Amino acid sequence: MLTSKLLEEKNRFEHLFLQTANIMFGRDMEDLTKENLYQALANTIRQYISENWIRTNNYYTEHHEKQIYYFSIEFLLGRLLNCNILNLGIEDICYSAMHDLGIDLNSLFEEEPDAGLGNGGLGRLAACFIDSMASLGIAGHGCSIRYQYGLFEQKIINNNQVELPDNWLKNGFAWEYRKAEKEVSVSFGGNAYMKKMPDNTLKLVYENYTTVSAVPYDVPIVGYHNGVVNTLRLWNAEVSQNFAQNGVLTHQQLQEKVKFQYQLKAITSCLYPDDSSNMGKLLRLTQEYFLVSAGIQSIIRHYKKDFPSLLDFPQKVAVHINDTHPAMAIAELMRILVDVEGLPWEQAWDITVKTMAYTNHTIMPEALETWPIDMFRPHLPRIYLIIEEINRRFLKGVRQRYPGNEDIVHSFSILQDGHVHMARLAIVGSHSVNGVAKIHSDILKNYSMKQFNDYYPHKFNNKTNGITHRRWLMASNPKLTSLIDDLISSDWKTDPEQLIKLLHFTEDASALEKLNKVKQFYKNNLATFIKKKYSISVDPLSIFDIHVKRIHSYKRQIMNILRLMHVYNEFYENPNFDMLPRTYIFGGKAAPSYYIAKETIRLINTVASVINADKKVNKKMKIIFLENYGISLAEKLFPAANVSEQISTAGKEASGTSNMKFMMNGAITLGTLDGANVEIHDAVGDDNCVIFGLNANEVLSYYQNGRYSAWDEYNNNPAIHRVIDQLLTGPFTSNGDFRSLYNYFFGSNDEYFVFKDFDAYCQAHKRIEKKYRDAAAWHKSSLINIAHSGMFSSDRTIKEYADDIWDIHPIKLPLEN
Ligand SMILES: *Cc1c(COP(=O)(O)O)cnc(C)c1O
């Protein structure tokens, strides 16, 4: 029942919706497709958002608020309609208005393209962060690229991954606002050098360069129930309108130039589908500079409208770089301050370092970005000169600290062995360097970046990642949300650490039964989805054991599937073998060029098809590989999960964030002591998660002492011996063997310790099963996990960034009259 105030609101909404549909399509409502209705609804919501957006921007200007700019080459946004309605606080009127018109709101959500402008965790973190900044009333904005094609769409054909283009913009993107008048131009190539002037001063000459036009598309980011709307600015590369006008061109020159301009336009065509290795490609370098140059230019332009002196810049602006992809922002800010604004180097450097902060996301050496100088210098000649000068001055300090030790100087150098080392540039040019979970930050400080931590002891710090509980609990799990509301009131929505109050209900049989019912509801839904999409029946009462994330050797999906091969063997060997029914769900994309990851997908699907077709076992176990893992699929999975597989080799997963999403939805973590699993374990204790395997120190000692032998493990462990042999011959090889994976294990000496951790992993699964047999104890653990998950809200993370790194305070917008 709506109150009269809400009724009035609903009527206003309904009227606006009908009017919008009318203006957009000029047809009767009955003739509109679902997609039309989605567009009309999104555009109705857009009007609600616009009012708040204008108010927020006016407030920031009038109050001279400090602005945060979060630069990330990826933003994995997912769909926005549902979350926007939730954050605006108009769910009730919206549902009820749609209901009046005979429209099923939930089915309209599915019409929205899933904005997949990211690969995985790093891009999703950026999306959670901008949601938290807006919801906390922090003036923080995202800055990224408007890729015409997002991460590829994955299909499984004959057990193999096939990649299709993700043409997500084909029907338009309802949330973007093109801002043609805010175009900037970005320069590439040409020659840059210092020229001696008659008065003996040096002057920069930069000539013969090419420019491309960068046009921003702004996406409003809606805060939760606070009237705040921040901005995600996505840059699009376009042909400069006046590119033919400077200088007189012959027709031939014009043709050449047109051709080149169209090449430049391609810079924002595609997202790189690889998140775990360094992509040494000119186009990627071009994308990175395009992003930072456009972004920094527009920040300076905006700043100068409101503030007279650049000396106050760090008091009014903070720039955060998400990993090293935007690290050239440091050099670009220097370029503008020195070349354009005419500041002396020292002053510009002081401003730059105070402005910039950097988050490291990995210690995996193959993922650390470096660029060959031979590629870098001709493409970005001025930026190269600036980096050279930054490095020269930096190394002067290093030499003073370590006199006569040129080996050390060499290992600090941003320019080393013909490469530009982006992480080193990011550390030198920022006042803060943070890791993303306690164990990760400790490894950075004490091991992989130890020398930098010794040199700059106060720069390094930890900020454990988080996830927005608005999307990952409130929007995707409404039934759990209302159960929590009933138990502890709804204050946790703006203060998620209040979820801890759920601990009062750990002995409350009725609360635990309600929790179970909610879980069962989503398991039923997921079973229906699987049946519909893959024609496979899964037992909704079985344990739902879920392993979803990018496919990568260090994440060890292969250990999971090898164990399932082992369970299958055991089942045939031992007539009394007993196990609880379980549904094993996998999902995740492999980078198209990552052969071992793709072979892993083929193995999972092959084993799945054999086991699912085997009537002797398929009542007890089913294996499902869900195609095209992304935000929309993820939202269906976490609410339905019983077991969260987090089994990376200890020390390799910087933080992980799906571990947090699972926990917040009541799944039990089965994991190694890696990334944020360590903090989950600290929070819930041994009884409420299942931890196994080598720890990070043990892994490190094996790497250091070289005493690990994959052959010895294979020869001494019969279970491993058998499943590894089954990669070559046996029940799973009738359509081709897996010699690729067999050779990989021995060729790399089992680099991620799958053989070593295998038995411990099998034991861990036995502990899970034992725990699940005691239903009450399982539900209690589930509740305890939810209760402790508030600390993993990205609101907590963002408050720490705001206090410790950005020095910014939340605003409170005056209420609308
Ligand atoms: C959260 C999330 C990730 C990150 O998962 P990890 O298990 O932490 O690697 C990747 N992809 C999607 C779609 C996600 O929602």
CSV table of C-alpha atoms and ligand atoms in Angstrom, one decimal, residues 76 119-122 124-125 275 467 472 548-550 554-555 629-632 634-635 638 645-646 653 655-662, ligand 1:
chain,number,residue,atom,x,y,z
A,76,LEU,CA,33.4,-3.3,-15.2
A,119,ASN,CA,38.4,-8.0,-17.6
A,120,GLY,CA,37.8,-8.9,-14.0
A,121,GLY,CA,38.6,-7.9,-10.4
A,122,LEU,CA,40.6,-4.7,-11.2
A,124,ARG,CA,35.1,-4.3,-11.0
A,125,LEU,CA,36.9,-2.7,-8.1
A,275,ASP,CA,44.5,-8.9,-17.4
A,467,ILE,CA,32.7,-4.6,-2.8
A,472,TRP,CA,26.1,-7.4,-4.4
A,548,VAL,CA,33.9,-18.4,-10.9
A,549,LYS,CA,36.7,-16.0,-11.9
A,550,ARG,CA,39.1,-15.4,-14.8
A,554,TYR,CA,47.6,-19.4,-10.4
A,555,LYS,CA,43.8,-19.5,-9.7
A,629,TYR,CA,30.9,-15.1,-16.9
A,630,GLY,CA,30.4,-11.4,-16.3
A,631,ILE,CA,28.5,-9.1,-13.9
A,632,SER,CA,25.0,-10.1,-14.9
A,634,ALA,CA,27.6,-13.2,-11.2
A,635,GLU,CA,24.6,-11.5,-9.8
A,638,PHE,CA,26.4,-15.5,-5.4
A,645,GLU,CA,36.1,-21.8,-4.2
A,646,GLN,CA,39.1,-19.5,-3.5
A,653,GLU,CA,46.1,-13.5,-5.5
A,655,SER,CA,43.2,-9.7,-2.8
A,656,GLY,CA,40.3,-11.2,-4.7
A,657,THR,CA,36.9,-9.7,-4.4
A,658,SER,CA,34.5,-12.6,-5.4
A,659,ASN,CA,35.5,-14.2,-2.1
A,660,MET,CA,33.8,-11.2,-0.4
A,661,LYS,CA,30.7,-11.3,-2.6
A,662,PHE,CA,30.3,-15.0,-1.8
B,1,LIG,C1,34.1,-9.9,-8.6
B,1,LIG,C2,34.3,-10.3,-10.0
B,1,LIG,C3,35.6,-10.7,-10.5
B,1,LIG,C4,36.8,-10.8,-9.6
B,1,LIG,O1,36.8,-12.2,-9.1
B,1,LIG,P1,38.0,-12.8,-8.3
B,1,LIG,O2,37.5,-14.1,-7.9
B,1,LIG,O3,38.3,-11.9,-7.1
B,1,LIG,O4,39.1,-12.9,-9.3
B,1,LIG,C5,35.7,-11.0,-11.8
B,1,LIG,N1,34.7,-10.9,-12.7
B,1,LIG,C6,33.5,-10.6,-12.3
B,1,LIG,C7,32.4,-10.6,-13.3
B,1,LIG,C8,33.2,-10.2,-10.9
B,1,LIG,O5,32.0,-9.9,-10.6
